[in-house]
GROMACS .gro file of C-alpha atoms in nm:
model
  513
    1MET     CA    1   7.525  15.909  12.677
    2LEU     CA    2   7.356  15.882  12.343
    3ASN     CA    3   7.118  16.134  12.162
    4THR     CA    4   7.187  16.364  12.457
    5GLN     CA    5   6.904  16.665  12.497
    6LYS     CA    6   7.102  17.003  12.443
    7ASP     CA    7   6.993  17.358  12.413
    8PRO     CA    8   6.798  17.394  12.079
    9LEU     CA    9   7.002  17.691  12.006
   10PHE     CA   10   7.334  17.582  12.080
   11THR     CA   11   7.236  17.267  11.865
   12LEU     CA   12   7.157  17.474  11.555
   13VAL     CA   13   7.482  17.694  11.589
   14LYS     CA   14   7.667  17.397  11.612
   15SER     CA   15   7.533  17.267  11.298
   16LEU     CA   16   7.613  17.547  11.080
   17THR     CA   17   7.896  17.507  10.835
   18LYS     CA   18   8.155  17.783  10.775
   19ALA     CA   19   7.973  17.900  10.498
   20GLU     CA   20   7.633  17.916  10.644
   21LYS     CA   21   7.791  18.103  10.931
   22ARG     CA   22   7.945  18.381  10.712
   23SER     CA   23   7.602  18.425  10.519
   24PHE     CA   24   7.445  18.429  10.884
   25LYS     CA   25   7.724  18.707  10.976
   26LEU     CA   26   7.643  18.908  10.635
   27TYR     CA   27   7.294  18.886  10.681
   28ALA     CA   28   7.282  19.006  11.049
   29ASN     CA   29   7.542  19.306  10.959
   30ARG     CA   30   7.230  19.443  10.726
   31HIS     CA   31   7.099  19.540  11.076
   32GLN     CA   32   7.325  19.771  11.290
   33GLY     CA   33   7.093  19.819  11.594
   34VAL     CA   34   7.158  19.766  11.969
   35ALA     CA   35   6.916  19.452  11.961
   36SER     CA   36   7.155  19.341  11.645
   37ASN     CA   37   7.476  19.353  11.797
   38LYS     CA   38   7.369  19.159  12.103
   39PHE     CA   39   7.218  18.860  11.921
   40VAL     CA   40   7.544  18.864  11.716
   41GLN     CA   41   7.771  18.865  12.043
   42LEU     CA   42   7.550  18.566  12.165
   43PHE     CA   43   7.580  18.405  11.825
   44ASP     CA   44   7.949  18.459  11.848
   45VAL     CA   45   7.956  18.307  12.251
   46LEU     CA   46   7.773  18.011  12.174
   47ASP     CA   47   8.006  17.916  11.862
   48ARG     CA   48   8.302  17.946  12.092
   49LEU     CA   49   8.159  17.710  12.347
   50PRO     CA   50   8.265  17.338  12.330
   51GLU     CA   51   7.938  17.278  12.551
   52TYR     CA   52   7.626  17.481  12.653
   53ASP     CA   53   7.637  17.615  12.990
   54GLU     CA   54   7.394  17.926  13.049
   55THR     CA   55   7.616  18.055  13.329
   56VAL     CA   56   7.916  18.076  13.142
   57VAL     CA   57   7.689  18.245  12.835
   58ILE     CA   58   7.545  18.478  13.098
   59LYS     CA   59   7.879  18.592  13.217
   60LYS     CA   60   8.032  18.647  12.898
   61MET     CA   61   7.685  18.860  12.791
   62SER     CA   62   7.797  19.079  13.071
   63ASP     CA   63   7.570  19.348  12.949
   64THR     CA   64   7.286  19.139  12.924
   65GLU     CA   65   7.050  19.026  13.234
   66LYS     CA   66   6.938  18.670  13.271
   67ARG     CA   67   6.579  18.763  13.255
   68HIS     CA   68   6.645  18.901  12.931
   69LEU     CA   69   6.845  18.592  12.751
   70PRO     CA   70   6.535  18.398  12.662
   71ASN     CA   71   6.418  18.658  12.478
   72LEU     CA   72   6.755  18.704  12.299
   73LYS     CA   73   6.783  18.352  12.204
   74ARG     CA   74   6.447  18.318  12.055
   75HIS     CA   75   6.550  18.638  11.856
   76LEU     CA   76   6.852  18.477  11.749
   77TYR     CA   77   6.714  18.154  11.685
   78LYS     CA   78   6.451  18.304  11.422
   79GLN     CA   79   6.761  18.518  11.267
   80ILE     CA   80   6.952  18.199  11.188
   81LEU     CA   81   6.702  18.009  11.047
   82THR     CA   82   6.568  18.332  10.839
   83SER     CA   83   6.930  18.349  10.695
   84LEU     CA   84   6.926  17.969  10.638
   85ARG     CA   85   6.626  18.008  10.424
   86LEU     CA   86   6.787  18.245  10.232
   87ILE     CA   87   7.065  17.967  10.131
   88TYR     CA   88   6.831  17.681  10.085
   89ILE     CA   89   6.585  17.861   9.859
   90ASP     CA   90   6.770  17.755   9.534
   91LYS     CA   91   6.804  17.408   9.656
   92ASN     CA   92   6.453  17.283   9.749
   93ILE     CA   93   6.180  17.357   9.522
   94ASP     CA   94   5.911  17.360   9.817
   95ILE     CA   95   6.087  17.680   9.940
   96GLN     CA   96   6.084  17.815   9.634
   97ILE     CA   97   5.682  17.753   9.549
   98ARG     CA   98   5.607  17.871   9.915
   99GLU     CA   99   5.797  18.175   9.811
  100GLN     CA  100   5.615  18.277   9.471
  101LEU     CA  101   5.309  18.191   9.673
  102ASP     CA  102   5.365  18.438   9.917
  103PHE     CA  103   5.454  18.675   9.645
  104ALA     CA  104   5.129  18.604   9.486
  105ARG     CA  105   4.950  18.676   9.797
  106ILE     CA  106   5.121  19.007   9.850
  107LEU     CA  107   5.026  19.122   9.522
  108TYR     CA  108   4.653  19.059   9.585
  109GLY     CA  109   4.655  19.219   9.887
  110LYS     CA  110   4.771  19.529   9.657
  111ALA     CA  111   4.493  19.441   9.450
  112MET     CA  112   4.706  19.332   9.170
  113TYR     CA  113   4.494  18.998   9.069
  114MET     CA  114   4.626  18.963   8.727
  115GLN     CA  115   4.981  18.976   8.815
  116SER     CA  116   4.875  18.718   9.126
  117LEU     CA  117   4.736  18.497   8.876
  118LYS     CA  118   5.037  18.518   8.636
  119ILE     CA  119   5.300  18.369   8.941
  120LEU     CA  120   4.996  18.138   9.009
  121GLU     CA  121   4.995  17.988   8.705
  122ARG     CA  122   5.361  17.977   8.666
  123ILE     CA  123   5.409  17.815   8.998
  124LYS     CA  124   5.141  17.562   8.949
  125LYS     CA  125   5.344  17.409   8.681
  126ILE     CA  126   5.663  17.351   8.864
  127ALA     CA  127   5.456  17.208   9.138
  128ASP     CA  128   5.301  16.959   8.886
  129GLU     CA  129   5.665  16.863   8.736
  130HIS     CA  130   5.801  16.809   9.092
  131HIS     CA  131   5.473  16.602   9.245
  132GLN     CA  132   5.415  16.886   9.502
  133ASP     CA  133   5.078  16.778   9.546
  134ILE     CA  134   4.969  16.970   9.837
  135LEU     CA  135   5.130  17.258   9.728
  136HIS     CA  136   4.945  17.241   9.401
  137LEU     CA  137   4.615  17.224   9.573
  138GLU     CA  138   4.671  17.513   9.742
  139ILE     CA  139   4.767  17.719   9.442
  140LEU     CA  140   4.462  17.592   9.280
  141GLU     CA  141   4.269  17.702   9.573
  142PHE     CA  142   4.403  18.051   9.593
  143GLN     CA  143   4.347  18.079   9.174
  144LYS     CA  144   3.990  17.979   9.230
  145LEU     CA  145   3.959  18.249   9.566
  146ILE     CA  146   4.098  18.515   9.279
  147GLU     CA  147   3.856  18.409   9.026
  148ALA     CA  148   3.527  18.401   9.257
  149ARG     CA  149   3.582  18.722   9.408
  150HIS     CA  150   3.685  18.941   9.098
  151ILE     CA  151   3.651  19.008   8.769
  152THR     CA  152   3.912  18.893   8.564
  153ARG     CA  153   3.998  18.839   8.211
  154SER     CA  154   3.970  18.475   8.262
  155ARG     CA  155   3.630  18.429   8.209
  156SER     CA  156   3.646  18.555   7.821
  157ILE     CA  157   3.941  18.244   7.755
  158GLU     CA  158   3.707  17.947   7.650
  159ASN     CA  159   3.692  17.667   7.896
  160LYS     CA  160   3.928  17.846   8.108
  161MET     CA  161   3.700  17.817   8.435
  162GLU     CA  162   3.611  17.465   8.359
  163LYS     CA  163   3.956  17.334   8.330
  164LEU     CA  164   4.075  17.509   8.642
  165LEU     CA  165   3.755  17.346   8.845
  166ASP     CA  166   3.845  17.002   8.668
  167GLU     CA  167   4.204  17.027   8.742
  168SER     CA  168   4.085  17.097   9.110
  169VAL     CA  169   3.854  16.816   9.159
  170LYS     CA  170   4.112  16.625   9.023
  171ARG     CA  171   4.394  16.749   9.223
  172SER     CA  172   4.185  16.703   9.550
  173SER     CA  173   4.101  16.335   9.464
  174ILE     CA  174   4.492  16.288   9.404
  175THR     CA  175   4.594  16.468   9.744
  176LEU     CA  176   4.315  16.273   9.943
  177THR     CA  177   4.420  15.942   9.803
  178SER     CA  178   4.771  16.031   9.884
  179ASN     CA  179   4.711  16.111  10.230
  180ARG     CA  180   4.528  15.808  10.273
  181LEU     CA  181   4.808  15.594  10.147
  182SER     CA  182   5.061  15.779  10.367
  183ASN     CA  183   4.798  15.688  10.682
  184LEU     CA  184   4.789  15.345  10.579
  185ASN     CA  185   5.186  15.319  10.535
  186ILE     CA  186   5.215  15.481  10.894
  187GLN     CA  187   4.909  15.279  11.034
  188ILE     CA  188   5.110  14.953  10.916
  189HIS     CA  189   5.432  15.014  11.044
  190GLY     CA  190   5.265  15.101  11.389
  191TRP     CA  191   5.137  14.780  11.384
  192TYR     CA  192   5.450  14.584  11.347
  193ILE     CA  193   5.592  14.845  11.626
  194GLN     CA  194   5.297  14.723  11.852
  195PHE     CA  195   5.270  14.371  11.767
  196GLY     CA  196   5.583  14.278  11.582
  197HIS     CA  197   5.602  13.957  11.350
  198ILE     CA  198   5.283  13.719  11.323
  199GLN     CA  199   5.371  13.427  11.544
  200ALA     CA  200   5.126  13.180  11.363
  201GLU     CA  201   4.916  13.151  11.009
  202GLU     CA  202   4.610  13.246  11.189
  203ASP     CA  203   4.745  13.583  11.278
  204ALA     CA  204   4.819  13.659  10.915
  205SER     CA  205   4.449  13.713  10.823
  206LYS     CA  206   4.381  13.989  11.088
  207VAL     CA  207   4.703  14.155  10.928
  208ASN     CA  208   4.561  14.141  10.588
  209ALA     CA  209   4.205  14.226  10.728
  210PHE     CA  210   4.340  14.534  10.882
  211PHE     CA  211   4.531  14.652  10.567
  212GLN     CA  212   4.237  14.601  10.346
  213LEU     CA  213   4.001  14.787  10.566
  214GLN     CA  214   4.255  15.089  10.572
  215SER     CA  215   4.334  15.087  10.215
  216PRO     CA  216   4.223  15.317   9.937
  217GLU     CA  217   4.340  15.134   9.641
  218GLU     CA  218   3.984  15.092   9.484
  219ASP     CA  219   4.008  15.482   9.477
  220PHE     CA  220   4.316  15.491   9.247
  221SER     CA  221   4.300  15.672   8.929
  222LEU     CA  222   4.419  15.477   8.629
  223GLN     CA  223   4.760  15.678   8.629
  224PRO     CA  224   4.862  15.711   9.053
  225THR     CA  225   5.124  15.981   9.096
  226PHE     CA  226   5.459  15.913   9.217
  227PHE     CA  227   5.385  15.934   9.596
  228GLU     CA  228   5.051  15.739   9.566
  229LYS     CA  229   5.275  15.469   9.450
  230ALA     CA  230   5.559  15.512   9.688
  231HIS     CA  231   5.332  15.520   9.992
  232LEU     CA  232   5.136  15.196   9.851
  233TYR     CA  233   5.461  15.017   9.816
  234GLN     CA  234   5.599  15.109  10.133
  235ALA     CA  235   5.277  14.989  10.322
  236HIS     CA  236   5.260  14.664  10.128
  237PHE     CA  237   5.642  14.628  10.202
  238TRP     CA  238   5.541  14.637  10.628
  239ARG     CA  239   5.272  14.424  10.540
  240CYS     CA  240   5.449  14.136  10.411
  241TYR     CA  241   5.730  14.239  10.677
  242ILE     CA  242   5.501  14.183  10.956
  243LEU     CA  243   5.401  13.837  10.791
  244VAL     CA  244   5.751  13.698  10.774
  245ASP     CA  245   5.709  13.729  10.374
  246PHE     CA  246   6.069  13.860  10.304
  247THR     CA  247   6.045  13.745   9.924
  248SER     CA  248   5.759  13.982   9.879
  249CYS     CA  249   5.918  14.225  10.067
  250VAL     CA  250   6.193  14.229   9.788
  251GLN     CA  251   5.935  14.255   9.546
  252TYR     CA  252   5.786  14.557   9.663
  253ALA     CA  253   6.086  14.745   9.796
  254ARG     CA  254   6.221  14.673   9.416
  255GLN     CA  255   5.919  14.876   9.294
  256TRP     CA  256   5.970  15.139   9.514
  257VAL     CA  257   6.367  15.172   9.401
  258ASN     CA  258   6.191  15.132   9.069
  259LEU     CA  259   5.985  15.428   9.068
  260PHE     CA  260   6.290  15.626   9.094
  261LEU     CA  261   6.438  15.485   8.783
  262ILE     CA  262   6.096  15.564   8.594
  263ASN     CA  263   6.115  15.924   8.772
  264PRO     CA  264   6.480  16.033   8.772
  265LYS     CA  265   6.430  16.396   8.907
  266MET     CA  266   6.279  16.252   9.190
  267ARG     CA  267   6.587  16.092   9.306
  268TYR     CA  268   6.746  16.484   9.340
  269LYS     CA  269   6.437  16.624   9.466
  270ASP     CA  270   6.371  16.367   9.725
  271PRO     CA  271   6.691  16.204   9.778
  272ASP     CA  272   6.608  16.113  10.140
  273LEU     CA  273   6.325  15.890  10.033
  274TYR     CA  274   6.524  15.747   9.717
  275MET     CA  275   6.832  15.609   9.995
  276ARG     CA  276   6.559  15.497  10.204
  277ALA     CA  277   6.390  15.270   9.925
  278LEU     CA  278   6.738  15.170   9.836
  279TYR     CA  279   6.804  15.071  10.231
  280TYR     CA  280   6.485  14.850  10.268
  281LEU     CA  281   6.532  14.664   9.925
  282LEU     CA  282   6.917  14.617  10.074
  283THR     CA  283   6.762  14.484  10.405
  284SER     CA  284   6.534  14.255  10.238
  285LEU     CA  285   6.804  14.101  10.006
  286TYR     CA  286   7.031  14.068  10.300
  287ILE     CA  287   6.738  13.874  10.542
  288THR     CA  288   6.694  13.646  10.186
  289ASN     CA  289   7.048  13.628  10.141
  290LYS     CA  290   7.064  13.739   9.795
  291LYS     CA  291   7.428  13.831   9.800
  292GLU     CA  292   7.487  13.960   9.372
  293ALA     CA  293   7.190  14.126   9.393
  294PHE     CA  294   7.301  14.311   9.751
  295ARG     CA  295   7.611  14.387   9.599
  296HIS     CA  296   7.448  14.562   9.311
  297TYR     CA  297   7.231  14.781   9.477
  298LEU     CA  298   7.469  14.854   9.746
  299ALA     CA  299   7.723  14.971   9.442
  300GLU     CA  300   7.393  15.204   9.321
  301LEU     CA  301   7.368  15.364   9.676
  302GLU     CA  302   7.740  15.416   9.681
  303ASP     CA  303   7.735  15.583   9.336
  304PHE     CA  304   7.459  15.831   9.425
  305GLN     CA  305   7.585  15.948   9.731
  306GLU     CA  306   7.927  16.016   9.572
  307SER     CA  307   7.769  16.228   9.299
  308GLN     CA  308   7.543  16.408   9.484
  309LEU     CA  309   7.757  16.493   9.813
  310LYS     CA  310   7.803  16.812   9.759
  311GLN     CA  311   7.424  16.877   9.685
  312LEU     CA  312   7.290  16.682  10.000
  313ASN     CA  313   7.191  16.864  10.311
  314ASP     CA  314   7.311  16.781  10.660
  315ASN     CA  315   7.005  16.527  10.707
  316SER     CA  316   7.057  16.376  10.394
  317LYS     CA  317   7.418  16.329  10.441
  318MET     CA  318   7.352  16.196  10.807
  319ILE     CA  319   7.076  15.941  10.651
  320GLY     CA  320   7.312  15.868  10.329
  321PHE     CA  321   7.573  15.775  10.615
  322THR     CA  322   7.350  15.559  10.822
  323TYR     CA  323   7.200  15.345  10.510
  324HIS     CA  324   7.506  15.326  10.379
  325GLN     CA  325   7.732  15.219  10.661
  326LEU     CA  326   7.496  14.971  10.780
  327SER     CA  327   7.441  14.822  10.419
  328GLN     CA  328   7.838  14.788  10.387
  329LEU     CA  329   7.833  14.626  10.751
  330ASN     CA  330   7.553  14.360  10.646
  331PHE     CA  331   7.743  14.277  10.330
  332LEU     CA  332   8.044  14.246  10.498
  333LEU     CA  333   7.876  14.013  10.775
  334LEU     CA  334   7.706  13.816  10.477
  335SER     CA  335   8.061  13.764  10.310
  336LYS     CA  336   8.171  13.668  10.656
  337GLN     CA  337   8.434  13.936  10.662
  338TYR     CA  338   8.461  14.019  11.001
  339GLU     CA  339   8.797  14.129  11.053
  340GLN     CA  340   8.708  14.445  10.757
  341VAL     CA  341   8.401  14.507  10.998
  342ILE     CA  342   8.663  14.564  11.303
  343ALA     CA  343   8.895  14.771  11.042
  344LEU     CA  344   8.602  15.008  10.970
  345GLU     CA  345   8.499  15.067  11.319
  346PRO     CA  346   8.734  15.348  11.452
  347THR     CA  347   8.642  15.528  11.124
  348LEU     CA  348   8.264  15.492  11.206
  349GLN     CA  349   8.272  15.580  11.527
  350LYS     CA  350   8.409  15.879  11.456
  351GLN     CA  351   8.125  15.960  11.253
  352LEU     CA  352   7.875  15.814  11.507
  353ASP     CA  353   7.995  16.061  11.767
  354LYS     CA  354   7.979  16.346  11.513
  355TYR     CA  355   7.582  16.241  11.446
  356ALA     CA  356   7.518  16.133  11.801
  357SER     CA  357   7.283  16.446  11.877
  358TYR     CA  358   7.075  16.380  11.587
  359MET     CA  359   7.056  16.033  11.486
  360ASP     CA  360   6.751  15.807  11.614
  361VAL     CA  361   6.920  15.607  11.903
  362HIS     CA  362   6.814  15.243  11.746
  363ARG     CA  363   7.026  15.300  11.445
  364ILE     CA  364   7.325  15.393  11.690
  365LEU     CA  365   7.280  15.080  11.853
  366LEU     CA  366   7.251  14.872  11.538
  367PHE     CA  367   7.597  14.952  11.473
  368TYR     CA  368   7.732  14.853  11.830
  369TYR     CA  369   7.576  14.514  11.787
  370LYS     CA  370   7.713  14.443  11.449
  371PHE     CA  371   8.058  14.532  11.599
  372ALA     CA  372   7.968  14.315  11.862
  373CYS     CA  373   7.909  14.037  11.607
  374ALA     CA  374   8.230  14.096  11.419
  375HIS     CA  375   8.402  14.062  11.746
  376PHE     CA  376   8.229  13.781  11.871
  377ALA     CA  377   8.278  13.572  11.534
  378CYS     CA  378   8.661  13.663  11.592
  379GLY     CA  379   8.647  13.538  11.938
  380ARG     CA  380   8.721  13.857  12.058
  381PHE     CA  381   8.483  13.809  12.354
  382ASN     CA  382   8.578  14.106  12.609
  383GLU     CA  383   8.544  14.364  12.302
  384ALA     CA  384   8.210  14.224  12.198
  385LEU     CA  385   8.095  14.265  12.544
  386ASP     CA  386   8.232  14.625  12.587
  387HIS     CA  387   7.962  14.701  12.270
  388LEU     CA  388   7.670  14.485  12.387
  389ASN     CA  389   7.704  14.664  12.741
  390ILE     CA  390   7.644  15.015  12.524
  391ILE     CA  391   7.322  14.872  12.407
  392ILE     CA  392   7.205  14.697  12.698
  393ASN     CA  393   7.246  15.024  12.960
  394ASP     CA  394   7.104  15.240  12.755
  395LYS     CA  395   6.755  15.345  12.861
  396SER     CA  396   6.626  15.537  12.573
  397ALA     CA  397   6.549  15.299  12.288
  398HIS     CA  398   6.237  15.209  12.414
  399LEU     CA  399   6.041  15.096  12.110
  400ARG     CA  400   6.289  14.797  11.981
  401GLU     CA  401   6.306  14.584  12.288
  402ASP     CA  402   6.430  14.278  12.009
  403LEU     CA  403   6.764  14.428  11.964
  404PHE     CA  404   6.789  14.451  12.380
  405ILE     CA  405   6.708  14.113  12.399
  406ASN     CA  406   6.915  13.943  12.132
  407ALA     CA  407   7.222  14.160  12.252
  408ARG     CA  408   7.141  13.993  12.597
  409VAL     CA  409   7.134  13.674  12.456
  410LEU     CA  410   7.485  13.712  12.279
  411GLN     CA  411   7.582  13.863  12.587
  412ILE     CA  412   7.514  13.519  12.765
  413LEU     CA  413   7.722  13.358  12.487
  414CYS     CA  414   8.033  13.575  12.553
  415LEU     CA  415   8.024  13.510  12.892
  416PHE     CA  416   7.999  13.125  12.809
  417GLU     CA  417   8.309  13.150  12.616
  418LEU     CA  418   8.476  13.356  12.882
  419LYS     CA  419   8.396  13.066  13.124
  420GLN     CA  420   8.202  13.322  13.326
  421TYR     CA  421   7.957  13.046  13.434
  422ASP     CA  422   7.831  13.243  13.783
  423LEU     CA  423   7.719  13.579  13.581
  424ILE     CA  424   7.542  13.363  13.347
  425ASP     CA  425   7.338  13.201  13.611
  426TYR     CA  426   7.249  13.548  13.755
  427LEU     CA  427   7.182  13.688  13.409
  428GLN     CA  428   6.977  13.455  13.261
  429VAL     CA  429   6.687  13.469  13.506
  430SER     CA  430   6.590  13.807  13.425
  431LEU     CA  431   6.666  13.738  13.051
  432ARG     CA  432   6.422  13.446  13.048
  433ARG     CA  433   6.167  13.674  13.197
  434ALA     CA  434   6.195  13.988  12.945
  435ILE     CA  435   6.161  13.710  12.673
  436ARG     CA  436   5.832  13.586  12.825
  437LYS     CA  437   5.708  13.959  12.845
  438SER     CA  438   5.829  14.012  12.474
  439LYS     CA  439   5.576  14.080  12.214
  440GLU     CA  440   5.736  13.840  11.967
  441GLN     CA  441   5.816  13.538  12.202
  442SER     CA  442   6.053  13.309  12.067
  443ASN     CA  443   6.107  12.943  12.136
  444LEU     CA  444   6.458  12.940  11.991
  445GLN     CA  445   6.593  13.171  12.244
  446PRO     CA  446   6.475  13.033  12.553
  447ALA     CA  447   6.619  12.682  12.400
  448LEU     CA  448   6.957  12.818  12.370
  449ILE     CA  449   6.974  12.960  12.685
  450GLN     CA  450   6.851  12.646  12.837
  451GLY     CA  451   7.094  12.463  12.650
  452VAL     CA  452   7.370  12.684  12.772
  453ARG     CA  453   7.269  12.636  13.141
  454GLU     CA  454   7.320  12.248  13.036
  455LEU     CA  455   7.645  12.297  12.917
  456ILE     CA  456   7.782  12.480  13.227
  457LYS     CA  457   7.711  12.169  13.403
  458THR     CA  458   7.857  11.926  13.183
  459PRO     CA  459   8.195  11.821  13.217
  460SER     CA  460   8.435  11.935  12.933
  461ILE     CA  461   8.487  11.607  12.844
  462GLU     CA  462   8.136  11.551  12.769
  463ARG     CA  463   8.076  11.893  12.599
  464GLN     CA  464   8.105  11.766  12.220
  465GLN     CA  465   7.790  11.497  12.304
  466ALA     CA  466   7.615  11.793  12.472
  467PHE     CA  467   7.669  12.045  12.194
  468GLN     CA  468   7.526  11.755  11.944
  469GLU     CA  469   7.208  11.708  12.159
  470LEU     CA  470   7.167  12.086  12.132
  471ALA     CA  471   7.213  12.099  11.778
  472GLU     CA  472   6.934  11.836  11.744
  473ILE     CA  473   6.693  12.057  11.963
  474LEU     CA  474   6.772  12.380  11.789
  475LEU     CA  475   6.784  12.244  11.395
  476PRO     CA  476   6.396  12.207  11.429
  477LEU     CA  477   6.292  12.510  11.551
  478SER     CA  478   6.570  12.694  11.316
  479ARG     CA  479   6.389  12.581  11.028
  480ASN     CA  480   6.042  12.720  11.159
  481LYS     CA  481   5.979  13.047  10.952
  482TYR     CA  482   5.818  13.204  11.240
  483GLU     CA  483   6.139  13.178  11.421
  484HIS     CA  484   6.324  13.355  11.115
  485LYS     CA  485   6.368  13.668  11.325
  486ALA     CA  486   6.502  13.539  11.608
  487ASN     CA  487   6.732  13.319  11.397
  488PHE     CA  488   6.840  13.627  11.198
  489PHE     CA  489   6.960  13.833  11.501
  490LEU     CA  490   7.192  13.521  11.575
  491SER     CA  491   7.207  13.173  11.437
  492PRO     CA  492   7.240  12.970  11.746
  493MET     CA  493   7.247  12.650  11.481
  494LEU     CA  494   7.603  12.797  11.368
  495TRP     CA  495   7.714  12.863  11.693
  496VAL     CA  496   7.676  12.525  11.794
  497GLU     CA  497   7.818  12.381  11.462
  498SER     CA  498   8.139  12.587  11.524
  499LYS     CA  499   8.180  12.452  11.853
  500LEU     CA  500   8.145  12.088  11.720
  501GLN     CA  501   8.405  12.207  11.473
  502GLY     CA  502   8.637  12.339  11.708
  503CYS     CA  503   8.635  12.713  11.606
  504TYR     CA  504   8.482  13.054  11.646
  505VAL     CA  505   8.421  13.216  11.300
  506PHE     CA  506   8.114  13.129  11.228
  507GLN     CA  507   7.823  13.312  11.054
  508LEU     CA  508   7.643  13.569  11.232
  509ASN     CA  509   7.343  13.729  11.092
  510GLY     CA  510   7.321  14.093  11.176
  511ILE     CA  511   7.002  14.280  11.279
  512LYS     CA  512   6.702  14.386  11.082
  513VAL     CA  513   6.586  14.703  10.978
   0.00000   0.00000   0.00000
């Protein structure tokens, strides 16, 4: 089962590195009470268990009643997070700023206004340098609170209050615009999830009208901040993706990546966003078949991961693995190096097993689809079916019906190659129904399925002619820009051409983002 639900505390304990466990033990040993001994004992029990089993936990915690276990687990959870915060405070600038902000509030509570203001002034500069807009605004509001309620030396400094108020207005405007742009990004992405790609030119006006209605671009300052630009480029990327304008997708994704070249510090302060930008640029280059540009940016992603591996947290490492390896598989598929995809499979499978509890299910299924594509292209149809069945039988990835439909289309082709015609006849009925219900209806897929049915009825000696007739049906459909998505999953024309040429290996496109 993919992405299985586990006990949150058990999952947290199992995610800890040796260094993090050692740090927790040192932190816990500062407290020598009975409660401390109990939560450390619970930690050791969970750490040794291969799978979470509450019955076993209670048995091993012999001096703890079952009714006390939930409270003990909550306490342990909090203590682990507290110890982790102490470790990562030097690695996360936002945690550092929040800690200093807390110190300022404590000093304020003790009536030490000037000391509090001194801390706030210092961390305000740090927040500005690292584009921490919301924290910057919070610091300014706290400064204003102190200045409004107490007599400080600030009013004796010329224009000090005016500068503070102007800065507050400016930062409020930036925060509002950034918030509206992040909303736009989520909304346009949500449009894609709900409606998919457009099916005709008249649909484009609806998408553009929705985008214009929600877009706050007219409120931009003369010098938009880093995150304002980042949110805007992402929103435009999804708009163009919906419009099947993949050339523009490349342009906006490249602008997104270039933001990090202009602001190199942000690559290290927000590595997840940087790797995401590179991944979507690579995906766009893959769709548009820009092999050399793909190679360049794939190398950039690899270099960044290699240089920053020790600094990345667990989440960033998982994201890096997902984006890098999916892009690597795309490059191999783009280069028709199917055997290399198959050679990578055992290594990647170990990593997938490692991240199974944390990764998005759809991302995991993408790997299996690409493995299936490579096996199919090499004529290993049973192996391809094994991977496709993982996708088809999984019930958790409810957002991405396109992946399931195309996995089932590829399943039909595998069964055709294996001459399991009765099974095809049974499966194609429900597949046709699923395609009709899909929000992104394709004419290419039903035509291919119908073509396979006709091929089954055709005597072997007449198959070549039947394939030629199928090619004549599929060719005009495959050239339709609104069929690009279906064609991108699996190119029916290239499969037909491979059959006409009497071979198995042909260009199989991978799956989209």
